[in-house]
XYZ file of C-alpha atoms in Angstrom:
598
model
C -34.573 -141.739 7.722
C -31.793 -139.012 6.992
C -30.628 -136.566 9.634
C -28.480 -133.558 9.111
C -25.784 -133.902 11.822
C -22.277 -132.532 12.740
C -19.573 -134.727 12.059
C -19.162 -135.681 15.948
C -22.864 -136.661 15.536
C -22.330 -138.847 12.532
C -19.381 -140.723 14.510
C -21.977 -141.180 17.501
C -24.689 -142.486 15.148
C -21.940 -144.842 13.481
C -21.190 -146.052 16.824
C -24.647 -146.649 17.735
C -25.427 -148.665 14.268
C -22.292 -150.773 14.939
C -23.733 -151.890 18.183
C -21.443 -150.360 20.933
C -22.407 -151.294 24.254
C -20.141 -148.873 26.490
C -19.087 -145.427 25.514
C -16.833 -143.369 27.755
C -15.068 -140.009 27.183
C -13.656 -136.952 28.810
C -14.743 -133.322 27.163
C -12.305 -131.567 24.900
C -12.957 -129.727 22.024
C -13.327 -130.849 19.224
C -14.461 -134.154 20.238
C -17.016 -133.545 23.017
C -20.245 -133.616 20.893
C -19.898 -137.416 20.427
C -20.887 -138.326 23.736
C -23.764 -135.791 23.959
C -25.113 -137.014 20.754
C -24.848 -140.726 21.885
C -26.984 -139.331 25.098
C -29.946 -137.519 22.682
C -30.680 -140.803 21.041
C -32.365 -143.807 22.343
C -29.483 -145.923 24.058
C -31.208 -148.753 26.068
C -28.501 -151.063 26.881
C -25.782 -148.598 26.288
C -23.645 -147.427 29.335
C -22.604 -143.670 28.733
C -20.106 -141.907 31.044
C -17.981 -138.583 31.229
C -15.271 -140.161 32.757
C -13.241 -138.136 35.379
C -10.225 -138.204 32.667
C -8.956 -139.857 29.560
C -7.116 -142.685 31.408
C -10.116 -143.909 33.237
C -12.436 -143.701 30.433
C -9.850 -145.997 28.459
C -9.460 -148.309 31.321
C -13.359 -148.652 31.788
C -13.885 -149.520 28.260
C -11.030 -151.881 28.203
C -12.475 -154.060 30.737
C -15.939 -153.823 28.679
C -13.945 -154.786 25.479
C -12.187 -157.951 27.606
C -15.945 -159.237 28.281
C -16.618 -158.812 24.434
C -18.679 -155.630 24.576
C -18.119 -153.037 21.817
C -16.490 -150.136 23.568
C -16.036 -146.531 22.347
C -13.546 -143.958 23.979
C -13.719 -140.205 22.957
C -10.904 -137.366 23.645
C -9.093 -134.787 21.962
C -5.544 -135.280 21.090
C -3.848 -133.981 24.120
C -6.314 -136.299 26.203
C -4.414 -139.142 24.170
C -1.289 -138.250 26.236
C -3.312 -138.858 29.641
C -4.797 -142.163 28.174
C -1.322 -143.179 26.894
C -0.489 -145.519 29.785
C -3.274 -148.139 29.088
C -3.323 -147.675 25.457
C 0.390 -148.742 25.133
C -0.434 -152.033 27.075
C -3.727 -152.725 25.759
C -1.775 -152.914 22.221
C 0.183 -155.768 23.728
C -2.658 -157.389 25.705
C -5.132 -157.165 22.994
C -8.701 -156.974 23.327
C -12.091 -158.995 22.583
C -14.892 -156.805 21.691
C -14.302 -154.083 19.339
C -12.444 -151.035 21.074
C -12.260 -147.630 19.019
C -10.340 -144.829 20.802
C -11.647 -141.366 19.104
C -8.683 -138.929 19.444
C -9.739 -135.721 17.688
C -6.947 -133.632 16.300
C -7.145 -129.832 16.324
C -4.773 -128.470 13.549
C -4.252 -124.718 14.198
C -4.423 -125.483 16.884
C -7.810 -123.723 17.484
C -8.671 -124.561 21.033
C -5.546 -126.880 22.285
C -2.171 -126.598 23.901
C -0.548 -128.432 20.989
C -0.857 -129.543 17.232
C 0.396 -133.174 17.745
C -0.632 -135.636 15.225
C -2.496 -138.687 16.672
C -1.075 -140.841 13.672
C 2.158 -140.570 15.362
C 0.742 -142.002 18.440
C -0.879 -145.081 16.509
C 2.470 -145.695 14.766
C 4.247 -145.527 18.165
C 1.674 -147.849 19.891
C 1.445 -150.059 17.020
C -2.078 -149.984 16.509
C -4.370 -149.093 13.288
C -5.385 -145.552 12.831
C -8.504 -144.514 10.490
C -8.485 -140.979 8.998
C -11.915 -139.802 7.817
C -12.030 -136.984 5.479
C -15.941 -136.107 5.893
C -18.714 -136.706 8.331
C -20.218 -139.307 5.833
C -17.074 -141.223 5.840
C -16.833 -140.863 9.473
C -20.276 -142.519 9.889
C -19.286 -145.239 7.634
C -15.891 -145.614 8.830
C -16.471 -145.917 12.772
C -18.276 -149.007 11.853
C -15.490 -150.580 9.802
C -13.101 -149.657 12.758
C -14.846 -151.680 15.296
C -15.025 -154.742 12.757
C -11.165 -154.013 12.355
C -10.616 -154.040 16.191
C -12.546 -157.329 16.428
C -11.062 -159.073 13.562
C -7.371 -158.361 14.921
C -8.058 -158.357 18.541
C -6.318 -154.686 18.749
C -7.496 -151.255 19.959
C -8.030 -149.173 16.877
C -7.463 -145.435 16.815
C -10.327 -142.984 14.990
C -8.607 -139.616 14.050
C -11.029 -137.032 12.803
C -9.812 -133.554 12.546
C -11.575 -130.155 13.549
C -13.293 -129.738 10.219
C -14.534 -133.190 9.861
C -15.799 -133.005 13.660
C -17.584 -130.025 13.045
C -18.673 -129.981 9.466
C -22.369 -131.080 8.713
C -23.848 -133.804 6.585
C -26.883 -136.144 6.372
C -26.588 -139.683 7.520
C -28.700 -142.547 7.898
C -30.465 -142.550 11.447
C -32.390 -145.436 12.761
C -35.412 -144.969 15.291
C -33.820 -147.633 17.533
C -30.366 -149.131 17.956
C -29.458 -152.620 19.353
C -26.586 -152.858 21.451
C -24.004 -156.111 20.199
C -24.744 -159.297 22.149
C -21.701 -160.404 23.811
C -20.554 -163.608 25.965
C -19.041 -162.042 28.890
C -15.366 -162.175 30.247
C -13.750 -165.405 30.099
C -11.151 -165.580 32.490
C -7.276 -166.091 31.253
C -4.616 -164.804 33.473
C -2.172 -165.730 30.743
C -3.588 -163.149 28.327
C -5.200 -160.469 30.381
C -2.412 -160.091 32.733
C 0.460 -158.506 31.250
C 4.085 -159.514 32.332
C 7.479 -158.959 30.530
C 7.449 -162.371 29.059
C 3.982 -161.978 27.553
C 4.740 -158.605 26.338
C 7.809 -160.121 24.603
C 5.926 -162.531 22.671
C 2.957 -160.351 21.898
C 5.399 -157.789 20.467
C 6.659 -160.470 17.795
C 2.887 -161.175 17.014
C 1.894 -157.304 16.712
C 4.688 -156.877 14.272
C 3.558 -159.730 11.912
C -0.207 -158.803 12.589
C 0.514 -155.364 11.397
C 1.697 -156.696 8.013
C -1.477 -158.539 7.473
C -3.637 -155.464 8.409
C -1.512 -153.232 6.254
C -2.146 -155.795 3.397
C -5.822 -155.479 4.119
C -5.845 -151.691 4.126
C -4.565 -152.153 0.529
C -8.047 -153.215 -0.406
C -9.908 -150.919 2.039
C -12.712 -148.964 0.243
C -11.617 -145.552 1.433
C -8.269 -145.880 0.118
C -9.060 -144.648 -3.331
C -7.492 -143.668 -6.850
C -8.985 -140.980 -9.106
C -8.246 -139.285 -12.386
C -5.825 -140.508 -15.272
C -2.435 -141.776 -15.072
C -0.034 -139.081 -14.805
C 3.412 -138.247 -14.271
C 2.596 -135.944 -11.095
C 0.283 -137.186 -8.683
C -1.368 -135.783 -5.532
C -1.778 -137.736 -2.353
C -3.874 -136.737 0.416
C -5.718 -137.875 3.694
C -8.467 -136.280 6.014
C -9.953 -133.099 5.065
C -6.946 -132.022 2.859
C -8.404 -134.813 0.193
C -11.546 -132.990 0.160
C -10.055 -129.877 -0.526
C -7.877 -131.319 -3.356
C -10.593 -133.138 -4.921
C -12.681 -129.942 -5.088
C -9.584 -128.346 -7.068
C -9.037 -131.215 -9.095
C -12.301 -131.717 -10.161
C -11.307 -129.339 -13.028
C -8.237 -131.261 -13.825
C -9.236 -134.896 -14.391
C -5.812 -135.703 -15.992
C -4.165 -135.248 -12.720
C -4.049 -138.521 -10.497
C -5.584 -138.151 -6.787
C -4.869 -140.905 -4.328
C -6.640 -141.026 -0.781
C -5.107 -142.548 2.326
C -7.635 -143.328 4.966
C -5.881 -145.656 6.901
C -2.226 -143.940 7.641
C -1.028 -146.899 9.838
C -0.248 -149.652 9.148
C 0.676 -148.122 5.741
C -1.052 -149.734 2.710
C 2.038 -150.277 0.850
C 0.778 -152.541 -1.822
C -1.952 -150.056 -2.734
C 0.230 -147.050 -2.721
C 2.828 -148.890 -5.148
C -0.011 -149.698 -7.644
C -1.211 -146.094 -7.376
C 1.978 -144.519 -8.033
C 2.846 -146.526 -11.186
C 4.059 -144.487 -13.742
C 4.157 -141.503 -11.289
C 7.586 -139.644 -11.265
C 6.543 -136.838 -8.692
C 4.018 -136.719 -6.052
C 2.489 -134.029 -3.513
C 1.585 -134.937 -0.280
C -1.368 -133.025 1.387
C -1.870 -133.742 4.804
C -2.454 -131.484 8.187
C -0.021 -131.468 11.298
C 3.139 -133.595 10.554
C 4.467 -135.164 7.342
C 3.642 -138.852 8.441
C 2.299 -139.659 4.917
C 5.189 -138.061 3.216
C 7.726 -139.979 5.288
C 5.837 -143.288 4.547
C 6.402 -142.685 0.647
C 9.993 -141.876 1.334
C 10.546 -145.093 3.058
C 8.303 -146.779 0.320
C 10.512 -145.350 -2.393
C 13.682 -146.370 -0.556
C 12.594 -149.699 0.091
C 11.510 -150.824 -3.322
C 14.110 -148.525 -5.087
C 11.174 -146.491 -6.755
C 12.415 -143.525 -8.825
C 9.942 -141.010 -7.234
C 10.201 -137.077 -5.919
C 8.050 -136.890 -2.970
C 7.023 -133.427 -2.292
C 5.332 -131.981 0.692
C 6.132 -130.293 4.126
C 9.722 -131.666 4.107
C 10.500 -130.008 0.770
C 8.764 -126.804 1.558
C 5.729 -127.219 -0.923
C 3.184 -127.381 2.299
C 3.162 -125.504 5.426
C 4.208 -127.371 8.781
C 1.829 -125.696 10.869
C -1.714 -124.727 10.967
C -4.843 -125.845 9.140
C -5.099 -126.423 5.569
C -8.198 -124.745 3.775
C -9.695 -124.926 0.375
C -8.028 -121.565 -0.859
C -4.453 -122.730 0.523
C -4.736 -126.315 -0.897
C -5.775 -124.540 -4.350
C -2.680 -122.131 -4.348
C -0.165 -125.289 -3.442
C -1.620 -127.361 -6.048
C -1.492 -124.478 -8.749
C 2.273 -123.993 -7.922
C 2.918 -127.782 -8.055
C 1.243 -128.377 -11.224
C 2.248 -125.319 -12.923
C -1.378 -124.010 -13.246
C -2.034 -120.008 -13.447
C -4.630 -118.871 -10.945
C -8.277 -118.399 -12.315
C -8.848 -115.043 -13.708
C -11.926 -113.219 -12.345
C -13.437 -113.743 -9.080
C -13.766 -111.007 -6.288
C -10.896 -108.907 -5.063
C -11.008 -108.790 -1.067
C -7.506 -106.672 -1.005
C -9.155 -103.633 -0.369
C -11.444 -104.677 2.160
C -10.949 -103.720 5.676
C -9.300 -105.864 8.227
C -11.398 -107.745 10.499
C -11.235 -106.202 14.163
C -8.922 -107.848 16.377
C -10.900 -109.828 19.326
C -8.653 -111.472 21.797
C -10.379 -114.050 23.857
C -11.542 -112.993 27.184
C -13.725 -114.019 30.200
C -17.273 -113.452 29.922
C -19.103 -110.556 31.245
C -20.107 -111.579 34.857
C -17.805 -114.645 34.829
C -17.072 -115.478 38.435
C -13.484 -116.227 37.662
C -12.806 -112.589 36.916
C -13.745 -111.970 40.456
C -11.494 -114.635 41.936
C -8.613 -113.532 39.880
C -9.208 -109.752 40.965
C -9.545 -110.763 44.572
C -5.975 -112.606 44.785
C -4.621 -109.728 42.788
C -5.873 -107.278 45.137
C -5.090 -109.425 48.174
C -1.380 -110.013 47.131
C -0.555 -106.561 45.856
C 3.059 -105.475 46.207
C 3.992 -109.101 47.521
C 6.469 -111.339 45.453
C 3.870 -114.231 43.914
C 3.687 -117.161 41.391
C 0.443 -117.497 39.883
C 0.409 -120.992 38.129
C -2.564 -121.477 35.856
C -4.534 -124.641 34.143
C -6.674 -125.827 31.424
C -10.071 -124.255 31.243
C -11.880 -121.073 30.985
C -9.663 -119.464 33.729
C -6.289 -119.791 31.499
C -8.007 -116.382 30.158
C -7.002 -114.947 33.602
C -3.627 -114.183 31.738
C -5.386 -111.437 29.688
C -4.667 -107.703 30.809
C -5.659 -106.156 32.950
C -5.718 -109.367 35.247
C -2.445 -110.911 34.078
C -2.728 -113.314 36.558
C -1.568 -116.542 35.067
C 2.323 -116.998 34.803
C 2.331 -120.423 33.768
C 0.208 -122.785 32.134
C 1.249 -126.220 30.912
C -1.373 -128.870 31.045
C -4.377 -130.046 32.959
C -3.560 -130.677 36.492
C 0.114 -128.815 36.314
C -0.825 -125.700 38.124
C -1.105 -127.401 41.321
C 2.247 -129.431 40.928
C 4.221 -126.267 39.442
C 3.055 -124.081 42.287
C 5.102 -126.789 44.300
C 8.195 -126.324 42.427
C 8.312 -122.718 42.793
C 7.587 -122.948 46.631
C 10.607 -125.413 46.925
C 12.981 -122.915 45.108
C 11.727 -119.757 46.816
C 10.871 -119.783 50.113
C 10.218 -116.018 50.049
C 7.543 -115.844 47.225
C 3.937 -116.721 47.687
C 3.040 -119.530 45.231
C -0.933 -120.038 44.123
C -2.307 -122.612 41.885
C -5.639 -121.891 40.092
C -7.655 -124.964 38.884
C -11.006 -125.390 37.712
C -13.724 -127.776 39.601
C -13.890 -129.977 36.570
C -10.007 -130.185 36.127
C -9.686 -130.685 40.037
C -11.618 -134.048 39.549
C -9.665 -134.917 36.362
C -6.230 -134.573 37.398
C -5.776 -132.216 40.282
C -6.203 -134.488 43.337
C -3.224 -136.509 43.020
C -1.310 -133.143 42.799
C -2.656 -132.068 46.232
C -1.836 -135.438 47.674
C 1.785 -134.656 46.355
C 1.818 -131.110 48.069
C 0.831 -132.468 51.529
C 3.199 -135.213 51.225
C 6.307 -133.299 50.160
C 5.717 -129.890 52.454
C 4.794 -127.664 50.066
C 3.924 -124.032 50.913
C 1.076 -123.287 48.537
C -2.471 -121.690 48.094
C -4.810 -123.773 45.831
C -7.603 -121.587 44.349
C -10.469 -123.794 43.178
C -12.619 -121.959 40.926
C -15.894 -123.639 41.205
C -18.340 -122.906 38.695
C -20.380 -125.982 38.810
C -19.503 -127.278 35.369
C -16.914 -127.858 32.639
C -17.685 -124.797 31.167
C -14.983 -124.461 28.190
C -16.137 -127.851 26.652
C -19.937 -127.129 26.508
C -21.164 -127.330 30.149
C -20.547 -130.992 30.746
C -21.395 -132.639 34.039
C -18.704 -133.656 36.321
C -18.374 -135.490 39.839
C -19.118 -132.364 41.751
C -22.508 -131.695 39.721
C -24.288 -134.922 40.688
C -26.224 -136.064 37.649
C -24.163 -138.453 35.418
C -24.559 -139.104 31.872
C -26.860 -141.832 32.470
C -29.292 -139.175 34.023
C -29.008 -140.582 37.510
C -28.261 -138.666 40.545
C -25.152 -140.110 41.761
C -24.824 -137.377 44.459
C -22.566 -134.262 44.700
C -18.727 -135.567 45.525
C -17.497 -132.705 47.887
C -14.591 -130.957 47.139
C -14.107 -129.767 50.748
C -14.339 -133.119 51.725
C -11.688 -134.642 49.592
C -9.225 -131.967 50.785
C -9.873 -132.556 54.340
C -9.282 -136.308 53.576
C -5.825 -135.548 51.916
C -5.094 -133.466 55.173
C -5.421 -130.094 54.356
C -6.366 -128.288 57.534
C -6.830 -124.531 56.022
C -10.176 -124.668 53.795
C -11.865 -121.752 53.000
C -15.087 -121.424 50.803
C -16.216 -118.007 49.674
C -18.417 -116.173 46.835
C -15.851 -114.577 44.642
C -18.704 -111.901 43.809
C -18.456 -110.779 47.493
C -15.123 -108.760 46.963
C -14.344 -108.051 50.427
C -14.948 -111.474 51.905
C -12.856 -112.748 48.758
C -10.128 -110.549 49.583
C -9.848 -111.485 53.065
C -9.871 -115.246 52.765
C -6.922 -114.741 50.305
C -5.044 -113.026 52.950
C -6.008 -115.450 55.706
C -5.009 -118.505 53.587
C -1.612 -116.950 52.354
C -0.463 -116.019 55.783
C -0.487 -119.776 56.776
C 2.253 -121.943 56.052
C 1.583 -125.299 54.135
C -1.030 -126.483 51.879
C -4.333 -124.381 52.138
C -7.090 -124.136 49.833
C -9.760 -121.186 48.943
C -12.733 -122.729 46.665
C -14.236 -119.636 45.076
C -17.923 -120.791 44.361
C -20.161 -119.079 42.198
C -21.964 -120.655 39.140
C -20.957 -120.291 35.447
C -23.036 -117.060 34.100
C -24.031 -119.136 30.946
C -26.198 -121.699 32.867
C -27.273 -119.356 35.871
C -28.110 -115.568 35.397
C -29.191 -113.096 37.773
C -31.489 -111.341 35.064
C -30.010 -107.947 36.674
C -27.783 -105.301 35.032
C -25.756 -102.683 36.680
C -25.808 -98.851 35.401
C -23.551 -95.751 35.581
C -24.843 -92.977 37.891
C -24.382 -89.483 37.215
C -21.712 -89.394 39.915
C -19.367 -91.116 37.786
C -16.062 -89.275 37.795
C -14.797 -91.357 34.524
C -11.944 -92.403 36.064
C -12.044 -95.720 34.106
C -10.967 -97.663 37.059
C -13.805 -100.330 36.351
C -12.474 -101.006 32.849
C -8.685 -100.532 33.759
C -8.967 -103.105 36.809
C -11.746 -105.747 35.742
C -11.333 -105.895 31.903
C -15.112 -106.878 31.897
C -16.172 -106.758 28.230
C -19.662 -105.352 29.266
C -17.798 -102.221 30.044
C -16.503 -99.649 27.206
C -16.239 -96.110 26.278
C -18.699 -94.159 24.482
C -17.936 -90.755 23.316
C -15.041 -90.664 26.362
C -17.337 -91.750 28.928
C -17.715 -95.172 30.570
C -20.783 -96.998 29.630
C -22.311 -100.689 30.302
C -23.804 -102.806 27.775
C -27.016 -104.110 28.972
C -26.894 -106.907 26.787
C -23.880 -108.469 28.009
C -24.117 -107.318 31.585
C -25.047 -110.119 34.052
C -25.473 -107.853 37.312
C -22.524 -109.584 38.950
C -21.609 -106.417 40.715
C -17.964 -106.808 40.482
C -17.471 -103.203 38.973
C -19.668 -101.580 41.567
C -17.487 -102.986 44.064
C -14.137 -101.977 42.507
C -15.647 -98.314 41.444
C -13.990 -95.787 44.078
C -17.146 -93.305 44.334
C -19.804 -96.018 44.072
C -21.291 -94.626 40.831
C -22.223 -97.812 39.601
C -25.807 -98.913 40.512
C -27.735 -102.238 40.324
C -26.433 -105.422 41.859
C -23.951 -104.355 44.509
C -25.792 -101.189 45.628
C -25.837 -100.991 49.310
């Protein structure tokens, strides 16, 4: 039966069809829905988990693969950095059952710290990469990736980008899926225990093997040639291929090449496809990877070929491509006039600017505000982290001075504490991020005698990526109650003596907790515990009383989006308000009613 699914859903269904036995991942847009889709379909015999981070996910999957099982690992591109340690070694050790690492790239970036290109990582790690251009292709190609992994005993990277992950298409779904049968782990220390001598030998084998894979990829069904022979040609990959194909349907005399397997580069295919071509334009997102491969090819085989793309200024280096941007690039490259007619949009008003903010009623707003109030007038360092609470940097809170990568808030606060004995260093980290990459930073702080206050913003979910469970929520992806892992007990076990748990929406108590902890030297922790309003709402709202003096303190100090001005007066949008009561506690004349009333 056909099902209309998101691209991530197509990847999940393709993996199920391929007989996947183990699927692990860490949530991160644009990849999160893969694991979630797997959970929605019958998956008897499939072990499914949200791992604590990407490194753990890959290592679990690696062992399953050693036993002959097919294993899938999912993450976003920055998550691949976390998984890079086992990935680099896996390339040398090899695998038994098919092991596919889905690393979803985020051109733009739309929701990431970087625009890094996973194809570069595949090249660096010396392992194959598949680059689908549509959800339909992703469904088929993920199955090919498992087959390639098993044929060459290597992990394989699967690299969808945002528009492939979040596009929709109809793919074939089955009522039941059968996991692959496998023999089990066969002990072989000479293969699975990595030593320098083994690595040296295997490196040579990898280089020889990759030549064979490149030759195989030259006849791969998704490396295609369309259009007639022409002196000018277009080479594209991923979603950019679909945009180019859409434009070139009206220009069939232009040759269009698609590269779906960027590494190892299919040289034989490219040489054949470029026969007679004098100038080629490369359309790809993120880095000029294919463009550089063509330049190498031209140099290696003395081809008289002009290669255009990002390096020549024909294609932007940054951001996403789109149907319109690709059309404009192709018009210029091919010397084609823009089509006449169409709707003129130059006179339309600009869209309103809507910067990202914490949701109305978000407990993180109260946590930041409590620290801000408690530390007013003192020299402070506020180190943020990756999650909803990164938005604490927005005005009027202005409570995030640094944000580098997951878990870095805890360790960067330590750096400030060591170079400035007068300033107060705070680290803000979410509950999910604490389990993912924060614990080691706390150990480091205690061992190296830092003077920091760790603020753990515990909203009982992984909110930014879609409310996935984590070790602090108890229920895992297999639907089992594994028991909630206590953050307090972890901190106690590490050696923290000062740990305070408080509800941030009880503002006075939260402010006192901050003052109390900040006055103590060493490593202290405040657990601000209040559930995310997207999973637990009070059903109440606040309202403005007639006694309001219109001082606007509630707006200027909290920045809650439920608060605004109407005809110059403060109003509360009842459709947004959750009744958290923070504004009522901030109001100097107690003119806000509802939750927070005495």
